[in-house]
Amino acid sequence: MPELPEVETTKRGIAAYAKNTLIQQVIVHNPRLRWPVDLTRTKQLAGQIIHSVQRRGKYLLFFCDYLHFIIHLGMSGSLRMTQHDEHIKKHDHIQLVLDNQQTITFNDPRRFGCFIVTPEPLNHKLITKLGVEPLSADFHANYLYKRLQNKKINIKQCIMNSQWLVGVGNIYANEALFLSGIHPLRPANSLSHSECLLLVQQIKQILRTAIRHGGTTLKDFINAQGKPGYFQQTLNVYGRANKPCHHCGNLLHETRINSRSTVFCSVCQHLNINQTPA
DNA sequence: ATTGGAACCTGGTGGC
DNA sequence: TGCCACCAGGTTCCAA
């Protein structure tokens, strides 16, 4: 489900309720996630104050007194604030009961997400290997251009590589490439510097817009208040295979890149460096 | 070192 | 209706 905008939306929603609250109780309904939840450490979160909620890539970092926790929502996870006496739903895995009558509930049907308690989140191997934040000043045309040199694989896989660039998942990779007029199968080292500049600008733009709209919603993204995002109506290519391109009217093509659905316009998105970006 | 593919799961959808 | 195959927003791990 979640790409960067959805995780950011979740972070803001949860932080508004959870910041500076005391964790009174931790309930683990089902420890089976991507990695088994460490029950002993997780229980030790009780009695600690949540000082801040931060996001790094698609990871949520909760900073408490001395033990902290990392949450990844995987493909289908969500966090929502619930009332203390509310009934749990199917696939509610973990609940953190706060001292303000609110509860943070982690739900994840496919169990690709994770919940990790650690004394040093920023030094955790999942976090240290992450690449630049797309909305930071560190992500610029020079950075991307240098990264792409000597790379023969296609550009789509590159912008989805979290060791280089975090937060761009399948939806926004499709969308950003369309907006940049770059064919997803273009060899990475064939992009010109100006194309890198355009691609960087479009990635930043689409992520900012999606955050402003509260995240995308394809099937079941819900924010911390349990409400869906409203970005899907503005998607140009994702989920629109065989429908007319919003730009030129030709039918959009679909292919698979790394077994991920890839939709593009063969007219507007160019395979050659010589063609002018749309 | 790089790259492609399988694996981890459940749920929804569409075809027969 | 029911059964079955296939697909899904992510990431890790393994083998070539």
PDB file of C-alpha atoms (C1' of nucleotides) in Angstrom:
ATOM      1  CA  MET A   1       0.000   0.000   0.000  1.00  0.00           C
ATOM      2  CA  PRO A   2       2.175   2.779   1.149  1.00  0.00           C
ATOM      3  CA  GLU A   3       4.758   4.788  -0.660  1.00  0.00           C
ATOM      4  CA  LEU A   4       6.413   7.846   0.817  1.00  0.00           C
ATOM      5  CA  PRO A   5       3.367  10.150   0.739  1.00  0.00           C
ATOM      6  CA  GLU A   6       1.216   7.581   2.507  1.00  0.00           C
ATOM      7  CA  VAL A   7       3.841   6.997   5.162  1.00  0.00           C
ATOM      8  CA  GLU A   8       4.298  10.737   5.625  1.00  0.00           C
ATOM      9  CA  THR A   9       0.527  11.180   5.896  1.00  0.00           C
ATOM     10  CA  THR A  10       0.412   8.412   8.475  1.00  0.00           C
ATOM     11  CA  LYS A  11       3.304   9.944  10.408  1.00  0.00           C
ATOM     12  CA  ARG A  12       1.623  13.325  10.654  1.00  0.00           C
ATOM     13  CA  GLY A  13      -1.682  11.829  11.705  1.00  0.00           C
ATOM     14  CA  ILE A  14      -0.173   9.633  14.388  1.00  0.00           C
ATOM     15  CA  ALA A  15       2.239  12.275  15.677  1.00  0.00           C
ATOM     16  CA  ALA A  16      -0.623  14.708  16.263  1.00  0.00           C
ATOM     17  CA  TYR A  17      -2.093  12.324  18.821  1.00  0.00           C
ATOM     18  CA  ALA A  18       0.895  10.426  20.099  1.00  0.00           C
ATOM     19  CA  LYS A  19       3.605  13.005  20.669  1.00  0.00           C
ATOM     20  CA  ASN A  20       4.511  13.449  24.339  1.00  0.00           C
ATOM     21  CA  THR A  21       2.123  10.748  25.455  1.00  0.00           C
ATOM     22  CA  LEU A  22       2.928   7.884  27.779  1.00  0.00           C
ATOM     23  CA  ILE A  23       2.628   4.319  26.523  1.00  0.00           C
ATOM     24  CA  GLN A  24       0.552   2.671  29.224  1.00  0.00           C
ATOM     25  CA  GLN A  25       0.274  -0.763  27.732  1.00  0.00           C
ATOM     26  CA  VAL A  26       1.466  -2.755  24.758  1.00  0.00           C
ATOM     27  CA  ILE A  27      -0.752  -5.478  23.358  1.00  0.00           C
ATOM     28  CA  VAL A  28       0.608  -7.901  20.789  1.00  0.00           C
ATOM     29  CA  HIS A  29      -2.297  -9.770  19.227  1.00  0.00           C
ATOM     30  CA  ASN A  30      -0.175 -11.482  16.606  1.00  0.00           C
ATOM     31  CA  PRO A  31       3.631 -11.325  16.577  1.00  0.00           C
ATOM     32  CA  ARG A  32       3.936 -12.830  13.121  1.00  0.00           C
ATOM     33  CA  LEU A  33       5.045 -10.062  10.799  1.00  0.00           C
ATOM     34  CA  ARG A  34       7.916  -9.995   8.282  1.00  0.00           C
ATOM     35  CA  TRP A  35      10.141 -10.764  11.209  1.00  0.00           C
ATOM     36  CA  PRO A  36       8.679 -12.103  14.458  1.00  0.00           C
ATOM     37  CA  VAL A  37       7.984  -9.330  16.940  1.00  0.00           C
ATOM     38  CA  ASP A  38      10.377  -9.419  19.906  1.00  0.00           C
ATOM     39  CA  LEU A  39       7.816  -9.773  22.668  1.00  0.00           C
ATOM     40  CA  THR A  40      10.205  -9.125  25.553  1.00  0.00           C
ATOM     41  CA  ARG A  41      11.522  -5.872  24.165  1.00  0.00           C
ATOM     42  CA  THR A  42       8.149  -4.770  22.895  1.00  0.00           C
ATOM     43  CA  LYS A  43       6.626  -5.095  26.357  1.00  0.00           C
ATOM     44  CA  GLN A  44       9.389  -2.846  27.659  1.00  0.00           C
ATOM     45  CA  LEU A  45       7.898   0.032  25.708  1.00  0.00           C
ATOM     46  CA  ALA A  46       5.213   0.291  28.373  1.00  0.00           C
ATOM     47  CA  GLY A  47       5.965   3.169  30.719  1.00  0.00           C
ATOM     48  CA  GLN A  48       7.909   5.147  28.143  1.00  0.00           C
ATOM     49  CA  ILE A  49       7.016   8.484  26.599  1.00  0.00           C
ATOM     50  CA  ILE A  50       6.816   8.927  22.822  1.00  0.00           C
ATOM     51  CA  HIS A  51       8.913  12.032  22.278  1.00  0.00           C
ATOM     52  CA  SER A  52       8.745  12.216  18.499  1.00  0.00           C
ATOM     53  CA  VAL A  53       7.633  10.397  15.384  1.00  0.00           C
ATOM     54  CA  GLN A  54       9.892  10.642  12.370  1.00  0.00           C
ATOM     55  CA  ARG A  55       9.988   9.185   8.899  1.00  0.00           C
ATOM     56  CA  ARG A  56      13.017   7.833   7.044  1.00  0.00           C
ATOM     57  CA  GLY A  57      12.118   6.518   3.623  1.00  0.00           C
ATOM     58  CA  LYS A  58       9.073   4.375   4.193  1.00  0.00           C
ATOM     59  CA  TYR A  59      10.062   3.598   7.761  1.00  0.00           C
ATOM     60  CA  LEU A  60       8.405   5.258  10.738  1.00  0.00           C
ATOM     61  CA  LEU A  61      10.685   5.888  13.688  1.00  0.00           C
ATOM     62  CA  PHE A  62       9.172   6.376  17.126  1.00  0.00           C
ATOM     63  CA  PHE A  63      11.588   7.900  19.607  1.00  0.00           C
ATOM     64  CA  CYS A  64      10.844   7.171  23.245  1.00  0.00           C
ATOM     65  CA  ASP A  65      12.900   7.362  26.444  1.00  0.00           C
ATOM     66  CA  TYR A  66      15.536   4.683  25.978  1.00  0.00           C
ATOM     67  CA  LEU A  67      13.979   2.009  23.766  1.00  0.00           C
ATOM     68  CA  HIS A  68      12.542   3.106  20.452  1.00  0.00           C
ATOM     69  CA  PHE A  69      10.661   1.411  17.673  1.00  0.00           C
ATOM     70  CA  ILE A  70      10.635   1.177  13.903  1.00  0.00           C
ATOM     71  CA  ILE A  71       7.526   0.392  11.892  1.00  0.00           C
ATOM     72  CA  HIS A  72       7.331  -0.462   8.209  1.00  0.00           C
ATOM     73  CA  LEU A  73       3.865  -0.797   6.703  1.00  0.00           C
ATOM     74  CA  GLY A  74       4.899  -3.250   3.993  1.00  0.00           C
ATOM     75  CA  MET A  75       2.386  -3.630   1.189  1.00  0.00           C
ATOM     76  CA  SER A  76      -0.817  -3.614   3.170  1.00  0.00           C
ATOM     77  CA  GLY A  77      -0.118  -2.153   6.584  1.00  0.00           C
ATOM     78  CA  SER A  78      -1.737   0.829   8.245  1.00  0.00           C
ATOM     79  CA  LEU A  79      -1.623   2.648  11.550  1.00  0.00           C
ATOM     80  CA  ARG A  80      -4.736   4.175  12.971  1.00  0.00           C
ATOM     81  CA  MET A  81      -5.696   5.882  16.176  1.00  0.00           C
ATOM     82  CA  THR A  82      -8.505   4.115  17.954  1.00  0.00           C
ATOM     83  CA  GLN A  83     -10.419   4.622  21.160  1.00  0.00           C
ATOM     84  CA  HIS A  84      -9.405   2.574  24.130  1.00  0.00           C
ATOM     85  CA  ASP A  85     -12.618   0.530  24.183  1.00  0.00           C
ATOM     86  CA  GLU A  86     -12.912  -0.015  20.438  1.00  0.00           C
ATOM     87  CA  HIS A  87     -13.164  -3.581  19.155  1.00  0.00           C
ATOM     88  CA  ILE A  88     -10.138  -4.851  17.319  1.00  0.00           C
ATOM     89  CA  LYS A  89     -10.377  -5.677  13.641  1.00  0.00           C
ATOM     90  CA  LYS A  90      -9.038  -8.629  11.715  1.00  0.00           C
ATOM     91  CA  HIS A  91      -5.270  -8.320  11.226  1.00  0.00           C
ATOM     92  CA  ASP A  92      -4.800  -5.824  14.041  1.00  0.00           C
ATOM     93  CA  HIS A  93      -1.380  -7.035  15.184  1.00  0.00           C
ATOM     94  CA  ILE A  94      -0.136  -4.597  17.777  1.00  0.00           C
ATOM     95  CA  GLN A  95      -1.748  -1.926  19.936  1.00  0.00           C
ATOM     96  CA  LEU A  96      -0.067   0.761  21.975  1.00  0.00           C
ATOM     97  CA  VAL A  97      -2.443   2.116  24.597  1.00  0.00           C
ATOM     98  CA  LEU A  98      -1.619   5.748  25.384  1.00  0.00           C
ATOM     99  CA  ASP A  99      -2.405   7.785  28.457  1.00  0.00           C
ATOM    100  CA  ASN A 100      -4.690  10.156  26.517  1.00  0.00           C
ATOM    101  CA  GLN A 101      -7.461   7.589  25.911  1.00  0.00           C
ATOM    102  CA  GLN A 102      -6.077   6.915  22.422  1.00  0.00           C
ATOM    103  CA  THR A 103      -4.543   3.729  21.066  1.00  0.00           C
ATOM    104  CA  ILE A 104      -2.148   3.310  18.148  1.00  0.00           C
ATOM    105  CA  THR A 105      -3.261   0.220  16.247  1.00  0.00           C
ATOM    106  CA  PHE A 106      -1.035  -1.503  13.677  1.00  0.00           C
ATOM    107  CA  ASN A 107      -2.994  -3.518  11.138  1.00  0.00           C
ATOM    108  CA  ASP A 108      -1.353  -5.521   8.354  1.00  0.00           C
ATOM    109  CA  PRO A 109      -3.256  -8.225   6.432  1.00  0.00           C
ATOM    110  CA  ARG A 110      -0.339  -9.446   4.327  1.00  0.00           C
ATOM    111  CA  ARG A 111       2.190  -9.245   7.161  1.00  0.00           C
ATOM    112  CA  PHE A 112       4.940  -7.787   4.993  1.00  0.00           C
ATOM    113  CA  GLY A 113       5.357  -4.993   7.504  1.00  0.00           C
ATOM    114  CA  CYS A 114       7.581  -5.016  10.554  1.00  0.00           C
ATOM    115  CA  PHE A 115       7.667  -3.750  14.137  1.00  0.00           C
ATOM    116  CA  ILE A 116      11.155  -3.555  15.583  1.00  0.00           C
ATOM    117  CA  VAL A 117      12.125  -2.347  19.042  1.00  0.00           C
ATOM    118  CA  THR A 118      15.689  -1.127  19.287  1.00  0.00           C
ATOM    119  CA  PRO A 119      17.847   1.165  21.450  1.00  0.00           C
ATOM    120  CA  GLU A 120      19.391   2.753  18.349  1.00  0.00           C
ATOM    121  CA  PRO A 121      16.959   3.100  15.439  1.00  0.00           C
ATOM    122  CA  LEU A 122      19.253   5.317  13.389  1.00  0.00           C
ATOM    123  CA  ASN A 123      21.988   2.694  13.550  1.00  0.00           C
ATOM    124  CA  HIS A 124      19.731  -0.173  12.614  1.00  0.00           C
ATOM    125  CA  LYS A 125      20.865  -1.934   9.450  1.00  0.00           C
ATOM    126  CA  LEU A 126      17.488  -1.360   7.813  1.00  0.00           C
ATOM    127  CA  ILE A 127      17.938   2.383   8.229  1.00  0.00           C
ATOM    128  CA  THR A 128      21.656   2.893   7.691  1.00  0.00           C
ATOM    129  CA  LYS A 129      21.660   1.503   4.193  1.00  0.00           C
ATOM    130  CA  LEU A 130      18.942   3.833   2.934  1.00  0.00           C
ATOM    131  CA  GLY A 131      19.676   6.328   0.180  1.00  0.00           C
ATOM    132  CA  VAL A 132      18.791  10.006  -0.033  1.00  0.00           C
ATOM    133  CA  GLU A 133      15.409  11.469   0.813  1.00  0.00           C
ATOM    134  CA  PRO A 134      13.732  12.597  -2.405  1.00  0.00           C
ATOM    135  CA  LEU A 135      12.419  15.809  -0.852  1.00  0.00           C
ATOM    136  CA  SER A 136      15.781  16.788   0.607  1.00  0.00           C
ATOM    137  CA  ALA A 137      18.344  19.081  -0.980  1.00  0.00           C
ATOM    138  CA  ASP A 138      20.662  16.070  -1.307  1.00  0.00           C
ATOM    139  CA  PHE A 139      18.523  14.712  -4.111  1.00  0.00           C
ATOM    140  CA  HIS A 140      19.465  16.800  -7.131  1.00  0.00           C
ATOM    141  CA  ALA A 141      20.252  16.315 -10.812  1.00  0.00           C
ATOM    142  CA  ASN A 142      23.985  15.907 -10.281  1.00  0.00           C
ATOM    143  CA  TYR A 143      23.443  13.191  -7.709  1.00  0.00           C
ATOM    144  CA  LEU A 144      21.112  11.224  -9.976  1.00  0.00           C
ATOM    145  CA  TYR A 145      23.231  11.751 -13.072  1.00  0.00           C
ATOM    146  CA  LYS A 146      26.374  10.491 -11.350  1.00  0.00           C
ATOM    147  CA  ARG A 147      24.541   7.486  -9.941  1.00  0.00           C
ATOM    148  CA  LEU A 148      23.288   6.485 -13.371  1.00  0.00           C
ATOM    149  CA  GLN A 149      26.655   6.427 -15.041  1.00  0.00           C
ATOM    150  CA  ASN A 150      27.872   2.888 -15.762  1.00  0.00           C
ATOM    151  CA  LYS A 151      24.362   1.619 -15.090  1.00  0.00           C
ATOM    152  CA  LYS A 152      22.904  -0.418 -17.892  1.00  0.00           C
ATOM    153  CA  ILE A 153      19.702  -1.434 -16.162  1.00  0.00           C
ATOM    154  CA  ASN A 154      16.514   0.476 -16.852  1.00  0.00           C
ATOM    155  CA  ILE A 155      15.799   3.811 -15.230  1.00  0.00           C
ATOM    156  CA  LYS A 156      12.639   2.646 -13.477  1.00  0.00           C
ATOM    157  CA  GLN A 157      14.482   0.112 -11.365  1.00  0.00           C
ATOM    158  CA  CYS A 158      17.042   2.760 -10.478  1.00  0.00           C
ATOM    159  CA  ILE A 159      14.586   5.281  -9.075  1.00  0.00           C
ATOM    160  CA  MET A 160      12.919   2.486  -7.105  1.00  0.00           C
ATOM    161  CA  ASN A 161      16.228   1.378  -5.574  1.00  0.00           C
ATOM    162  CA  SER A 162      15.987   2.395  -1.935  1.00  0.00           C
ATOM    163  CA  GLN A 163      19.754   2.255  -1.476  1.00  0.00           C
ATOM    164  CA  TRP A 164      19.997   5.246  -3.798  1.00  0.00           C
ATOM    165  CA  LEU A 165      16.692   6.983  -3.312  1.00  0.00           C
ATOM    166  CA  VAL A 166      14.039   6.179  -0.744  1.00  0.00           C
ATOM    167  CA  GLY A 167      10.298   6.438  -0.927  1.00  0.00           C
ATOM    168  CA  VAL A 168       9.584   6.051  -4.644  1.00  0.00           C
ATOM    169  CA  GLY A 169       7.507   2.931  -5.111  1.00  0.00           C
ATOM    170  CA  ASN A 170       5.813   1.494  -8.149  1.00  0.00           C
ATOM    171  CA  ILE A 171       2.993   4.015  -8.488  1.00  0.00           C
ATOM    172  CA  TYR A 172       5.111   7.138  -8.285  1.00  0.00           C
ATOM    173  CA  ALA A 173       7.901   5.648 -10.384  1.00  0.00           C
ATOM    174  CA  ASN A 174       5.382   5.107 -13.171  1.00  0.00           C
ATOM    175  CA  GLU A 175       3.935   8.579 -12.731  1.00  0.00           C
ATOM    176  CA  ALA A 176       7.227  10.457 -12.467  1.00  0.00           C
ATOM    177  CA  LEU A 177       8.588   8.813 -15.616  1.00  0.00           C
ATOM    178  CA  PHE A 178       5.449   9.729 -17.518  1.00  0.00           C
ATOM    179  CA  LEU A 179       5.616  13.334 -16.371  1.00  0.00           C
ATOM    180  CA  SER A 180       9.278  13.454 -17.395  1.00  0.00           C
ATOM    181  CA  GLY A 181       8.656  11.979 -20.849  1.00  0.00           C
ATOM    182  CA  ILE A 182      11.135   9.193 -20.142  1.00  0.00           C
ATOM    183  CA  HIS A 183      10.456   5.616 -21.193  1.00  0.00           C
ATOM    184  CA  PRO A 184      10.682   3.264 -18.176  1.00  0.00           C
ATOM    185  CA  LEU A 185      12.922   0.836 -20.088  1.00  0.00           C
ATOM    186  CA  ARG A 186      15.540   3.466 -20.942  1.00  0.00           C
ATOM    187  CA  PRO A 187      19.009   2.260 -19.932  1.00  0.00           C
ATOM    188  CA  ALA A 188      19.942   4.373 -16.927  1.00  0.00           C
ATOM    189  CA  ASN A 189      23.217   5.566 -18.414  1.00  0.00           C
ATOM    190  CA  SER A 190      21.424   6.908 -21.481  1.00  0.00           C
ATOM    191  CA  LEU A 191      19.742   9.745 -19.592  1.00  0.00           C
ATOM    192  CA  SER A 192      21.102  13.188 -20.286  1.00  0.00           C
ATOM    193  CA  HIS A 193      21.828  15.629 -17.474  1.00  0.00           C
ATOM    194  CA  SER A 194      18.800  17.680 -18.436  1.00  0.00           C
ATOM    195  CA  GLU A 195      16.611  14.590 -18.316  1.00  0.00           C
ATOM    196  CA  CYS A 196      17.924  13.847 -14.839  1.00  0.00           C
ATOM    197  CA  LEU A 197      17.074  17.395 -13.840  1.00  0.00           C
ATOM    198  CA  LEU A 198      13.552  17.011 -15.148  1.00  0.00           C
ATOM    199  CA  LEU A 199      13.097  13.616 -13.513  1.00  0.00           C
ATOM    200  CA  VAL A 200      14.295  14.913 -10.148  1.00  0.00           C
ATOM    201  CA  GLN A 201      11.914  17.853 -10.389  1.00  0.00           C
ATOM    202  CA  GLN A 202       8.985  15.613 -11.293  1.00  0.00           C
ATOM    203  CA  ILE A 203       9.690  13.143  -8.484  1.00  0.00           C
ATOM    204  CA  LYS A 204       9.785  15.944  -5.938  1.00  0.00           C
ATOM    205  CA  GLN A 205       6.709  17.557  -7.426  1.00  0.00           C
ATOM    206  CA  ILE A 206       4.540  14.446  -7.471  1.00  0.00           C
ATOM    207  CA  LEU A 207       5.523  13.406  -3.962  1.00  0.00           C
ATOM    208  CA  ARG A 208       4.761  16.882  -2.598  1.00  0.00           C
ATOM    209  CA  THR A 209       1.425  16.953  -4.391  1.00  0.00           C
ATOM    210  CA  ALA A 210       0.517  13.490  -3.128  1.00  0.00           C
ATOM    211  CA  ILE A 211       1.382  14.457   0.443  1.00  0.00           C
ATOM    212  CA  ARG A 212      -0.724  17.586   0.118  1.00  0.00           C
ATOM    213  CA  HIS A 213      -3.628  15.406  -0.986  1.00  0.00           C
ATOM    214  CA  GLY A 214      -3.182  12.986   1.882  1.00  0.00           C
ATOM    215  CA  GLY A 215      -1.601  10.113  -0.017  1.00  0.00           C
ATOM    216  CA  THR A 216      -2.884   8.002  -2.848  1.00  0.00           C
ATOM    217  CA  THR A 217      -5.643   5.481  -2.459  1.00  0.00           C
ATOM    218  CA  LEU A 218      -5.828   2.535  -4.797  1.00  0.00           C
ATOM    219  CA  LYS A 219      -7.656   0.013  -2.752  1.00  0.00           C
ATOM    220  CA  ASP A 220      -7.376   0.464   0.921  1.00  0.00           C
ATOM    221  CA  PHE A 221      -4.986   3.169   2.076  1.00  0.00           C
ATOM    222  CA  ILE A 222      -6.347   4.811   5.172  1.00  0.00           C
ATOM    223  CA  ASN A 223      -4.760   7.554   7.219  1.00  0.00           C
ATOM    224  CA  ALA A 224      -4.520   7.775  10.971  1.00  0.00           C
ATOM    225  CA  GLN A 225      -8.141   8.814  11.224  1.00  0.00           C
ATOM    226  CA  GLY A 226      -9.187   5.797   9.184  1.00  0.00           C
ATOM    227  CA  LYS A 227      -9.969   7.954   6.134  1.00  0.00           C
ATOM    228  CA  PRO A 228      -8.762   7.235   2.585  1.00  0.00           C
ATOM    229  CA  GLY A 229      -6.410   9.504   0.653  1.00  0.00           C
ATOM    230  CA  TYR A 230      -7.718  11.368  -2.366  1.00  0.00           C
ATOM    231  CA  PHE A 231      -4.878  11.353  -4.857  1.00  0.00           C
ATOM    232  CA  GLN A 232      -5.911   8.553  -7.148  1.00  0.00           C
ATOM    233  CA  GLN A 233      -7.991  10.636  -9.491  1.00  0.00           C
ATOM    234  CA  THR A 234      -4.874  12.496 -10.555  1.00  0.00           C
ATOM    235  CA  LEU A 235      -2.831   9.451 -11.594  1.00  0.00           C
ATOM    236  CA  ASN A 236      -1.862   9.646 -15.269  1.00  0.00           C
ATOM    237  CA  VAL A 237      -0.678   6.139 -16.039  1.00  0.00           C
ATOM    238  CA  TYR A 238      -0.738   3.760 -13.075  1.00  0.00           C
ATOM    239  CA  GLY A 239      -3.779   1.490 -13.340  1.00  0.00           C
ATOM    240  CA  ARG A 240      -4.693   2.983 -16.746  1.00  0.00           C
ATOM    241  CA  ALA A 241      -3.309   0.390 -19.179  1.00  0.00           C
ATOM    242  CA  ASN A 242      -5.119   0.436 -22.545  1.00  0.00           C
ATOM    243  CA  LYS A 243      -6.760   3.737 -21.712  1.00  0.00           C
ATOM    244  CA  PRO A 244      -6.013   6.952 -23.603  1.00  0.00           C
ATOM    245  CA  CYS A 245      -2.980   8.990 -22.603  1.00  0.00           C
ATOM    246  CA  HIS A 246      -4.061  12.234 -20.952  1.00  0.00           C
ATOM    247  CA  HIS A 247      -1.456  14.011 -23.049  1.00  0.00           C
ATOM    248  CA  CYS A 248      -1.756  12.664 -26.587  1.00  0.00           C
ATOM    249  CA  GLY A 249      -4.760  10.363 -26.573  1.00  0.00           C
ATOM    250  CA  ASN A 250      -2.901   7.230 -27.652  1.00  0.00           C
ATOM    251  CA  LEU A 251      -3.555   4.066 -25.690  1.00  0.00           C
ATOM    252  CA  LEU A 252      -1.186   3.437 -22.776  1.00  0.00           C
ATOM    253  CA  HIS A 253       0.956   0.305 -22.826  1.00  0.00           C
ATOM    254  CA  GLU A 254       1.611  -2.089 -19.969  1.00  0.00           C
ATOM    255  CA  THR A 255       4.656  -4.240 -19.393  1.00  0.00           C
ATOM    256  CA  ARG A 256       6.438  -5.802 -16.424  1.00  0.00           C
ATOM    257  CA  ILE A 257       9.705  -4.554 -15.034  1.00  0.00           C
ATOM    258  CA  ASN A 258      11.073  -6.726 -12.252  1.00  0.00           C
ATOM    259  CA  SER A 259       7.637  -8.302 -12.132  1.00  0.00           C
ATOM    260  CA  ARG A 260       6.074  -4.944 -11.309  1.00  0.00           C
ATOM    261  CA  SER A 261       3.283  -3.503 -13.403  1.00  0.00           C
ATOM    262  CA  THR A 262       4.648  -0.717 -15.595  1.00  0.00           C
ATOM    263  CA  VAL A 263       2.383   1.556 -17.589  1.00  0.00           C
ATOM    264  CA  PHE A 264       3.605   4.156 -20.052  1.00  0.00           C
ATOM    265  CA  CYS A 265       2.779   6.098 -23.198  1.00  0.00           C
ATOM    266  CA  SER A 266       4.954   4.995 -26.093  1.00  0.00           C
ATOM    267  CA  VAL A 267       4.387   8.346 -27.799  1.00  0.00           C
ATOM    268  CA  CYS A 268       5.089  10.731 -24.918  1.00  0.00           C
ATOM    269  CA  GLN A 269       7.811   8.676 -23.205  1.00  0.00           C
ATOM    270  CA  HIS A 270      10.912   8.400 -25.302  1.00  0.00           C
ATOM    271  CA  LEU A 271      13.356   5.565 -25.654  1.00  0.00           C
ATOM    272  CA  ASN A 272      16.012   7.789 -27.187  1.00  0.00           C
ATOM    273  CA  ILE A 273      18.014  10.598 -25.703  1.00  0.00           C
ATOM    274  CA  ASN A 274      17.562  12.695 -28.842  1.00  0.00           C
ATOM    275  CA  GLN A 275      13.864  13.079 -28.520  1.00  0.00           C
ATOM    276  CA  THR A 276      12.599  16.131 -26.700  1.00  0.00           C
ATOM    277  CA  PRO A 277      10.995  15.350 -23.350  1.00  0.00           C
ATOM    278  CA  ALA A 278       7.225  15.793 -23.337  1.00  0.00           C
TER     279      ALA A 278
ATOM    280  C1'  DA B   1      29.545  -6.735  -7.939  1.00  0.00           C
ATOM    281  C1'  DT B   2      25.316  -6.911 -10.463  1.00  0.00           C
ATOM    282  C1'  DT B   3      20.964  -8.545 -11.603  1.00  0.00           C
ATOM    283  C1'  DG B   4      16.778 -11.312 -11.976  1.00  0.00           C
ATOM    284  C1'  DG B   5      13.601 -13.927  -9.685  1.00  0.00           C
ATOM    285  C1'  DA B   6      11.507 -16.204  -5.802  1.00  0.00           C
ATOM    286  C1'  DA B   7       9.783 -15.681  -1.406  1.00  0.00           C
ATOM    287  C1'  DC B   8       7.201 -13.786   2.371  1.00  0.00           C
ATOM    288  C1'  DC B   9       1.383 -13.377   3.120  1.00  0.00           C
ATOM    289  C1'  DT B  10      -3.830 -12.376   2.606  1.00  0.00           C
ATOM    290  C1'  DG B  11      -7.600 -10.635   0.052  1.00  0.00           C
ATOM    291  C1'  DG B  12      -9.979  -9.087  -4.013  1.00  0.00           C
ATOM    292  C1'  DT B  13     -11.313  -9.839  -8.728  1.00  0.00           C
ATOM    293  C1'  DG B  14     -12.509 -11.978 -12.904  1.00  0.00           C
ATOM    294  C1'  DG B  15     -13.197 -16.170 -15.705  1.00  0.00           C
ATOM    295  C1'  DC B  16     -15.352 -20.512 -16.138  1.00  0.00           C
TER     296       DC B  16
ATOM    297  C1'  DT C   1     -22.329 -19.810  -6.087  1.00  0.00           C
ATOM    298  C1'  DG C   2     -18.007 -21.912  -6.044  1.00  0.00           C
ATOM    299  C1'  DC C   3     -13.564 -22.825  -7.409  1.00  0.00           C
ATOM    300  C1'  DC C   4      -9.269 -21.341  -9.277  1.00  0.00           C
ATOM    301  C1'  DA C   5      -5.754 -18.522 -11.175  1.00  0.00           C
ATOM    302  C1'  DC C   6      -3.838 -14.323 -10.926  1.00  0.00           C
ATOM    303  C1'  DC C   7      -2.830  -9.803  -9.218  1.00  0.00           C
ATOM    304  C1'  DA C   8      -1.572  -6.218  -5.631  1.00  0.00           C
ATOM    305  C1'  DG C   9       1.260  -0.147  -3.047  1.00  0.00           C
ATOM    306  C1'  DG C  10       7.574  -3.542  -0.579  1.00  0.00           C
ATOM    307  C1'  DT C  11      11.707  -5.527   0.571  1.00  0.00           C
ATOM    308  C1'  DT C  12      14.993  -9.298   1.446  1.00  0.00           C
ATOM    309  C1'  DC C  13      17.459 -13.095   0.100  1.00  0.00           C
ATOM    310  C1'  DC C  14      19.586 -16.311  -2.938  1.00  0.00           C
ATOM    311  C1'  DA C  15      21.496 -18.006  -7.099  1.00  0.00           C
ATOM    312  C1'  DA C  16      23.379 -17.182 -11.609  1.00  0.00           C
TER     313       DA C  16
END
